[in-house]
Tab-separated table of C-alpha atoms in Angstrom:
chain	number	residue	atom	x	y	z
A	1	UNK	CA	98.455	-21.764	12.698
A	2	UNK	CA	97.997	-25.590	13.078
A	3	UNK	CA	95.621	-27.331	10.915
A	4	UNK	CA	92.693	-28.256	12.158
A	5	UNK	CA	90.503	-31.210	11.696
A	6	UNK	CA	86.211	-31.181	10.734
A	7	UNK	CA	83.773	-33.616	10.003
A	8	UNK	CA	83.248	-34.874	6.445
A	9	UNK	CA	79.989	-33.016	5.062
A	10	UNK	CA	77.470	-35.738	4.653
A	11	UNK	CA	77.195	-34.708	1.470
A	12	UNK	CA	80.842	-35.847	0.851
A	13	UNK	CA	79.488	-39.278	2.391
A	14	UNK	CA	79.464	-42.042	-0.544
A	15	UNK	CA	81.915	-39.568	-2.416
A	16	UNK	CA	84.515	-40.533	0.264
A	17	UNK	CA	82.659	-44.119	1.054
A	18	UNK	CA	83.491	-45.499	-2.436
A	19	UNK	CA	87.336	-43.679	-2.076
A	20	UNK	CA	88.545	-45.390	0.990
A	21	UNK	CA	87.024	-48.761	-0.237
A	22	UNK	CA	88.785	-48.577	-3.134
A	23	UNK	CA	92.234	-48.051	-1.173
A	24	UNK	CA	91.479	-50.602	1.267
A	25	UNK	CA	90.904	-53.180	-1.639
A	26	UNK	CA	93.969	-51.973	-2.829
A	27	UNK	CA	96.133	-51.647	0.194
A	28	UNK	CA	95.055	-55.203	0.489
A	29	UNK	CA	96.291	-56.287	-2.653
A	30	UNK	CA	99.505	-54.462	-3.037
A	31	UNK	CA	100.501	-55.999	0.657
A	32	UNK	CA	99.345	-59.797	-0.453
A	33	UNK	CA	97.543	-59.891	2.653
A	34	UNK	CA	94.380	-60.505	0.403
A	35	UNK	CA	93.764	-60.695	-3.369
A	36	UNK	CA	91.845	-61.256	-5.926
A	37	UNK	CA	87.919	-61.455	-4.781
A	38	UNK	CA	89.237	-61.941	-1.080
A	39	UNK	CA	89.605	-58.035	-0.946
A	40	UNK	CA	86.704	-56.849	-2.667
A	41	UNK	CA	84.578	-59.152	-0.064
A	42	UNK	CA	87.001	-58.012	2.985
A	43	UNK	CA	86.072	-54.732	1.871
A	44	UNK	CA	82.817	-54.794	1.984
A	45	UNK	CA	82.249	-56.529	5.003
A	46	UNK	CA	84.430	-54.151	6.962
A	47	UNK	CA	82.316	-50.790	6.017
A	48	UNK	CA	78.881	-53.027	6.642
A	49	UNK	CA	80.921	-53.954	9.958
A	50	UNK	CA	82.022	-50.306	10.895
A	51	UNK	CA	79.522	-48.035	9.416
A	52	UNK	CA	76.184	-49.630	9.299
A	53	UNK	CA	74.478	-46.011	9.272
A	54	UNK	CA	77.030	-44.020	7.706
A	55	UNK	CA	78.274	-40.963	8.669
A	56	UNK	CA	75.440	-41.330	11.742
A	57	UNK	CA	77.520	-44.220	13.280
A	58	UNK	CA	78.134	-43.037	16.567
A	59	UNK	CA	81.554	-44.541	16.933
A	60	UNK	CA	82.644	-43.634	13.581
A	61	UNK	CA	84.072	-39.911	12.870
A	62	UNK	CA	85.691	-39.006	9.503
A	63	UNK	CA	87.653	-36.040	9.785
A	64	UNK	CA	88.765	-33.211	7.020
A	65	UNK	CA	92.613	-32.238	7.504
A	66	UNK	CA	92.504	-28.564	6.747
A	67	UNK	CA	95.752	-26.026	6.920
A	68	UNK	CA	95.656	-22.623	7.812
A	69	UNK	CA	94.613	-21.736	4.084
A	70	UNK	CA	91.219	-23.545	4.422
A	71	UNK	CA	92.704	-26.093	1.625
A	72	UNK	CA	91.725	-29.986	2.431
A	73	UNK	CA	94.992	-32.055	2.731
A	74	UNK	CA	93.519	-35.167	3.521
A	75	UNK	CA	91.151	-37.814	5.571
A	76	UNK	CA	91.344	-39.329	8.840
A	77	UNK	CA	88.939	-42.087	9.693
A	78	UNK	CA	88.714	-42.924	13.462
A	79	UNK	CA	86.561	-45.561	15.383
A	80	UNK	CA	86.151	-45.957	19.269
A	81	UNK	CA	85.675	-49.016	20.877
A	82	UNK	CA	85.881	-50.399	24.466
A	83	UNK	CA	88.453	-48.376	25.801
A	84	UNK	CA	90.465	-48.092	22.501
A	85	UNK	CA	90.579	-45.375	19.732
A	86	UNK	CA	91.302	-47.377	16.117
A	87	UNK	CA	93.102	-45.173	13.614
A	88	UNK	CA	91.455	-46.741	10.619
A	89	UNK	CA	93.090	-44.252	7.956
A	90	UNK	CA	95.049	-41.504	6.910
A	91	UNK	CA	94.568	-40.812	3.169
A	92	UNK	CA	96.779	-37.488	1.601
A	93	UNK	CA	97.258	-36.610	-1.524
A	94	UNK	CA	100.728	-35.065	-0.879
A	95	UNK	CA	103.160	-36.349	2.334
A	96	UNK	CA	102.569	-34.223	5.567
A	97	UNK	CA	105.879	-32.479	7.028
A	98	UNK	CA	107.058	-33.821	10.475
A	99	UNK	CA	105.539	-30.634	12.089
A	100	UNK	CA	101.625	-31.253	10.500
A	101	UNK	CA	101.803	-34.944	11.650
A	102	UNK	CA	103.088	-33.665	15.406
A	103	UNK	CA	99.723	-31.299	14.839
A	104	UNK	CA	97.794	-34.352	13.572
A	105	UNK	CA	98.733	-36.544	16.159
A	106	UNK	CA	98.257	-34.169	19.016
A	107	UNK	CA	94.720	-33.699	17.512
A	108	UNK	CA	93.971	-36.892	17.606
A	109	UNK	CA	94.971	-37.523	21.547
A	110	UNK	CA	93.382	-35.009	21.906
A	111	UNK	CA	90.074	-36.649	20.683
A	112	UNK	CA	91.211	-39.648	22.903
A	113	UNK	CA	91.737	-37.919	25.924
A	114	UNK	CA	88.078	-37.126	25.210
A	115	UNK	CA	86.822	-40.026	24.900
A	116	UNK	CA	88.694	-41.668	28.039
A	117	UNK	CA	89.972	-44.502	25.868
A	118	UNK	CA	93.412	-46.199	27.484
A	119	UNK	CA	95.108	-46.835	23.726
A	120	UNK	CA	95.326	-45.943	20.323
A	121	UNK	CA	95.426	-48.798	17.793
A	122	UNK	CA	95.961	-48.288	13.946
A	123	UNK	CA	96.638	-51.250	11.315
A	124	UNK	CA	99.021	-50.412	8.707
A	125	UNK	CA	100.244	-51.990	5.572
A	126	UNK	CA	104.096	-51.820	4.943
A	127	UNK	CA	103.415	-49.738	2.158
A	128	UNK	CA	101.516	-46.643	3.902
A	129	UNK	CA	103.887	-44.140	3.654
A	130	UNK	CA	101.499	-41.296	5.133
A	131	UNK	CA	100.646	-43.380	8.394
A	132	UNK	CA	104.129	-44.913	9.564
A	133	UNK	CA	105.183	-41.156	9.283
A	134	UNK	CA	102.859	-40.540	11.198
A	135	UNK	CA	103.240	-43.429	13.844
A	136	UNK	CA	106.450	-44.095	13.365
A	137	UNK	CA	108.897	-42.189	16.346
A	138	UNK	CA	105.927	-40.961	17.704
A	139	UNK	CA	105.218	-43.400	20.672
A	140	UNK	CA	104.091	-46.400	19.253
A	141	UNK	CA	105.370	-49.960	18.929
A	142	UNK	CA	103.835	-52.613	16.842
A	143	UNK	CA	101.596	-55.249	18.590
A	144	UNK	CA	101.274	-57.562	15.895
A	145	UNK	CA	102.059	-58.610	12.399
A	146	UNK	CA	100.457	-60.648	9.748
A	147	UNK	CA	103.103	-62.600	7.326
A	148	UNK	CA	102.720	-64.672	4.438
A	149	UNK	CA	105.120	-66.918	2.218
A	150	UNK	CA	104.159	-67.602	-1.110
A	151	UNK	CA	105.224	-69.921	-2.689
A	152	UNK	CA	105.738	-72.381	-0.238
A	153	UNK	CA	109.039	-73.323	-1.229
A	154	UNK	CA	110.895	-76.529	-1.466
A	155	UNK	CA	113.520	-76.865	0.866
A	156	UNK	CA	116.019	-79.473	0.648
A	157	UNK	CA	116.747	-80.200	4.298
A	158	UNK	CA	116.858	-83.182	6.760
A	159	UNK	CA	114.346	-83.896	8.787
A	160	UNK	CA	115.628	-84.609	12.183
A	161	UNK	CA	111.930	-83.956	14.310
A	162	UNK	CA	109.382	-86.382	14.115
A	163	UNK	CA	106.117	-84.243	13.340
A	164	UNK	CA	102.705	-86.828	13.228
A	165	UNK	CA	98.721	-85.845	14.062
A	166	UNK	CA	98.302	-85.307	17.751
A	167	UNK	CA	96.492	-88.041	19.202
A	168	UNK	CA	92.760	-87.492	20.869
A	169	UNK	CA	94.750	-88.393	24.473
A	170	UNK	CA	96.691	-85.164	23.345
A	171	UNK	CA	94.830	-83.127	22.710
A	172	UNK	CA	93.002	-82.161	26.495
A	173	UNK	CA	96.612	-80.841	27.328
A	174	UNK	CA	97.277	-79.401	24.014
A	175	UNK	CA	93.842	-76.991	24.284
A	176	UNK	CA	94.605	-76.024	28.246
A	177	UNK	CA	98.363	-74.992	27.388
A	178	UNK	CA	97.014	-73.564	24.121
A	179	UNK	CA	94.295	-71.274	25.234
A	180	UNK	CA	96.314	-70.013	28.082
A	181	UNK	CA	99.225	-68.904	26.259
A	182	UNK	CA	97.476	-67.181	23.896
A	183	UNK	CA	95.526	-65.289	26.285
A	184	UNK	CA	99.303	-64.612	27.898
A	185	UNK	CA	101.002	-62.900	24.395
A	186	UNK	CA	97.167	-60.780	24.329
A	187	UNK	CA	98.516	-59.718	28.103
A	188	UNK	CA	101.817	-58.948	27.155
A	189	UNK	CA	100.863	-57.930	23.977
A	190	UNK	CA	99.131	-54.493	25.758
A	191	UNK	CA	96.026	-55.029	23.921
A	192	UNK	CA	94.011	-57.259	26.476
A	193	UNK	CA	93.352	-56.801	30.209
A	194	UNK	CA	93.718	-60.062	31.676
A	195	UNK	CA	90.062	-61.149	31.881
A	196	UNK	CA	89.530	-59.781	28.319
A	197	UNK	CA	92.236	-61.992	26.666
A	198	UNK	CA	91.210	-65.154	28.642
A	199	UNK	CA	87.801	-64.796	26.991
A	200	UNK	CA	89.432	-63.837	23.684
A	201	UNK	CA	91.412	-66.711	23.773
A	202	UNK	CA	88.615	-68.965	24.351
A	203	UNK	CA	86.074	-67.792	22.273
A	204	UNK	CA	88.743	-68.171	19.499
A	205	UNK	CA	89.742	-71.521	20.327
A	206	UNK	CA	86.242	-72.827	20.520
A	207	UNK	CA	85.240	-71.393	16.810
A	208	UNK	CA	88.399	-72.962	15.198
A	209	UNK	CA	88.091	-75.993	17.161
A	210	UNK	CA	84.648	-76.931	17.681
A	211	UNK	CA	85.249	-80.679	17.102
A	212	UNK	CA	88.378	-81.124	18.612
A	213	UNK	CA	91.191	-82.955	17.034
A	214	UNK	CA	89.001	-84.333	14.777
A	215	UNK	CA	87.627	-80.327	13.363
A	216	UNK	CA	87.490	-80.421	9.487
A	217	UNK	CA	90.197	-78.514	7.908
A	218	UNK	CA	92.308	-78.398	11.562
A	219	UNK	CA	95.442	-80.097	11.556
A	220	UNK	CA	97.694	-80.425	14.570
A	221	UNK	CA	100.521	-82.285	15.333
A	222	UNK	CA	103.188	-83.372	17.996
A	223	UNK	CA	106.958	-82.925	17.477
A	224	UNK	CA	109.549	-85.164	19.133
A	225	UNK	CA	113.208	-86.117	18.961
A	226	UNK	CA	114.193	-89.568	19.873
A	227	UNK	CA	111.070	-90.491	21.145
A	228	UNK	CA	110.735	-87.234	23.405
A	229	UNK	CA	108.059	-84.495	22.447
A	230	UNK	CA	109.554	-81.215	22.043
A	231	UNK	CA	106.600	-79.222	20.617
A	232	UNK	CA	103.313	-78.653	19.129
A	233	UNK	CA	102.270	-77.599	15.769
A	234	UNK	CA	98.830	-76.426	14.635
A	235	UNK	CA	97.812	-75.522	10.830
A	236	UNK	CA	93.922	-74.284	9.954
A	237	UNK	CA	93.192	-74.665	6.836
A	238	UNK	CA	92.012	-71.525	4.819
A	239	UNK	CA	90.863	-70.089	1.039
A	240	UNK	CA	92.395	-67.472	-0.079
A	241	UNK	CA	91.531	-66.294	-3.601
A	242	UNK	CA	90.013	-69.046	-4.363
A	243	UNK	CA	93.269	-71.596	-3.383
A	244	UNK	CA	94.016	-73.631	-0.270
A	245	UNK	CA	95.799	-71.598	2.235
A	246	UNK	CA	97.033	-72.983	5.201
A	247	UNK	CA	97.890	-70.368	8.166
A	248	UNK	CA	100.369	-71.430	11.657
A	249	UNK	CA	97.580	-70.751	14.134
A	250	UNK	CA	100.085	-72.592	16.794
A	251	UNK	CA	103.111	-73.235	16.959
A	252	UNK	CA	105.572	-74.129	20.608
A	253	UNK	CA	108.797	-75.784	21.289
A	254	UNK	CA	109.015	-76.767	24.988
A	255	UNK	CA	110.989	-74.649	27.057
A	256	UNK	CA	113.805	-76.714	27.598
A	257	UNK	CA	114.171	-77.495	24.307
A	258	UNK	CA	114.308	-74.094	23.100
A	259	UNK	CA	117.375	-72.790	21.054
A	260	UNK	CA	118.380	-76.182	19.221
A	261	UNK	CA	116.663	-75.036	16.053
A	262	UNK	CA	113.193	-77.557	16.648
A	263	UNK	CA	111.313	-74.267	15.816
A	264	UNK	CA	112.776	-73.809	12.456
A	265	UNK	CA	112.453	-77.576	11.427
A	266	UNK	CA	108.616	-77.383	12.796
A	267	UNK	CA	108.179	-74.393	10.191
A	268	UNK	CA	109.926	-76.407	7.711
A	269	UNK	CA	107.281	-79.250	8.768
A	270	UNK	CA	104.638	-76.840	8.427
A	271	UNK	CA	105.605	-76.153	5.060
A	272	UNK	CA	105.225	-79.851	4.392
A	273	UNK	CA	101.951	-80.414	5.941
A	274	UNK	CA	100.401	-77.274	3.795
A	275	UNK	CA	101.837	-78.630	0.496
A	276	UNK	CA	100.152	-82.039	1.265
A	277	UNK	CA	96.950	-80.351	1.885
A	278	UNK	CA	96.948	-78.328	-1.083
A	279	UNK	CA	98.267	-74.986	-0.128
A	280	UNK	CA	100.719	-73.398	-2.049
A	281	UNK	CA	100.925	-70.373	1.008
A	282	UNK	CA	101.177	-70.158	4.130
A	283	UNK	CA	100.207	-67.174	6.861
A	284	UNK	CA	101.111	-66.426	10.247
A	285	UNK	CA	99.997	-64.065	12.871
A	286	UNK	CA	103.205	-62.953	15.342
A	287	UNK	CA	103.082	-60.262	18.221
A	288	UNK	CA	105.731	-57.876	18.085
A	289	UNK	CA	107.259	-58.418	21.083
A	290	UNK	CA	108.298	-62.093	19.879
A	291	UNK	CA	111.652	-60.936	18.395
A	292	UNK	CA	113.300	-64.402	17.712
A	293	UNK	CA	110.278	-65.614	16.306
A	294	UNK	CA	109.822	-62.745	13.674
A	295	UNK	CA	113.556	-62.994	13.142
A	296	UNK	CA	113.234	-66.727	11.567
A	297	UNK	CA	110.321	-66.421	9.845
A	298	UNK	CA	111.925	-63.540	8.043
A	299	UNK	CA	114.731	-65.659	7.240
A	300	UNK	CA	112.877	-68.248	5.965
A	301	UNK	CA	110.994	-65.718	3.666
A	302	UNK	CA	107.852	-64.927	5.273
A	303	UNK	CA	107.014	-61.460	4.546
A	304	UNK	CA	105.121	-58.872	6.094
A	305	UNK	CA	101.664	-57.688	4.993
A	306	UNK	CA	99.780	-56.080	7.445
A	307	UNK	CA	101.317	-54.808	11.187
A	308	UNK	CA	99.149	-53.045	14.132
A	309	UNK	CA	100.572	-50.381	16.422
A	310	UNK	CA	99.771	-49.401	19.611
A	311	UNK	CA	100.524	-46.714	21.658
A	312	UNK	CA	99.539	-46.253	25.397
A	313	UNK	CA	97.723	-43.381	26.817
């Protein structure tokens, strides 16, 4: 008999609420992603975010894993949005056999297929065991991975690109080539329509930048090589526990330039520029499909803390 799935009692409500923020506090440390007092307040602004009436939130459903027995395996949290189903959480107490996770996952597309949404989205943390069994071999790919490297190490290595503040002349060209790549990695990405990731892209560009070059706590820069630019680098500056943090919200070599290691050195300059501003880390946001780009920043000893998956419907 395959297990089936039921709502949470609402009596079970703040028993499970105080439960799952507890693991994503701790999921949050144990990956690095945040820590300290960064992911007690991530915490709670994610369950004000995605249940601000409870178990009545309408896009919210928090299921019971049951087995033929009538025993309670487990949790699954799921959210709908526009057009996507988010897999917020899977929470066992003991690891599900490949057979009950082909149950749970049918289950679940199931509940998509009901609700017409064209993907299923779940955030994992390297560390979740129970969900990349789940995920993982199952149809979905990762979309997108956060990365940190802490300490920001100190690299004895020549510099051979010039790397110095992008000038207000700059910039115009800088923010058009900017906000329309970014809009084309949401494309390829698979989790933007077209017209949704040019608006994405915008919006985000606007709140980081809303001064231009000249934004507090924005730094961006121009790369060349024998007077020539070859790229573009671009560091926001963040807090994280308490600390400066600074996180690669850009970062481009020109096409033709491509493959004569300027994207390692502007890393290495990136490292640089966050140790003069106080950092002593550094994050990164990559999409998954940007192979060579995860490959060096793994070799230079980024590491991964959170990753999202996506699977098509």
């Amino acid at each position: 008999m395959p297990l089936q799935l039921s709502p949470l009692p609402a009596e079970r409500f703040e028993e499970w609420r105080s439960a799952a923020r507890q693991r994503v506090i701790d999921g949050n440390r144990a990956s690095g992603y945040r820590i300290g007092a960064d992911a007690v307040d991530f915490a709670d602004a994610f369950f004000a975010e995605l249940l601000p009436d409870g178990l009545a939130t309408p896009t919210v459903r928090i299921l019971r894993i049951v087995d033929e027995h009538e025993r309670e395996l487990g949790t699954l949290w799921l959210a709908v949005g526009e057009h996507k189903l988010f897999l917020l959480e899977l929470a066992v107490e003991e690891p599900l056999s490949d057979a009950r996770n082909d149950d749970v996952l049918a289950q679940i597309l199931a509940i998509a297929s009901d609700r017409g949404v064209a993907r299923i989205s779940a955030p994992l943390f390297p560390h979740d065991a129970a969900g990349h069994a789940l995920l993982e071999g199952r149809g979905f790919e990762v979309a997108s991975i956060q990365m940190v490297l802490e300490p920001l190490p100190v690299r004895e290595v020549p510099v051979h690109v010039d790397v110095v503040p992008m000038t207000a002349e700059r910039f115009p060209r800088f923010v058009a080539a900017s906000e329309k790549g970014f809009a084309d990695d949401l494309v390829a990405s698979g989790r933007y329509s077209p017209e949704e990731a040019a608006a994405e892209s915008h919006r985000q560009l606007v709140a980081e930048l809303p001064e231009g070059v000249e934004t507090k706590g924005q730094a961006l820069f121009t790369a060349s090589v024998d007077g020539a630019e070859v790229g573009i680098l671009w560091l926001g500056m963040r807090v994280r526990d308490g600390r400066p943090h600074a996180f690669v919200l850009d970062i481009e070599v020109d096409t033709a330039e491509r493959r004569k290691g300027y994207g390692r050195a502007l890393m290495h300059a990136a490292e640089r520029e966050a140790r003069r501003l106080g950092a002593d880390s550094i994050g990164l946001h990559v999409f998954g499909f940007n192979t060579g780009a995860i490959d060096l920043y793994e070799q230079l000893g980024y590491r991964r803390t959170e990753e999202s998956l996506l699977r098509e419907l």
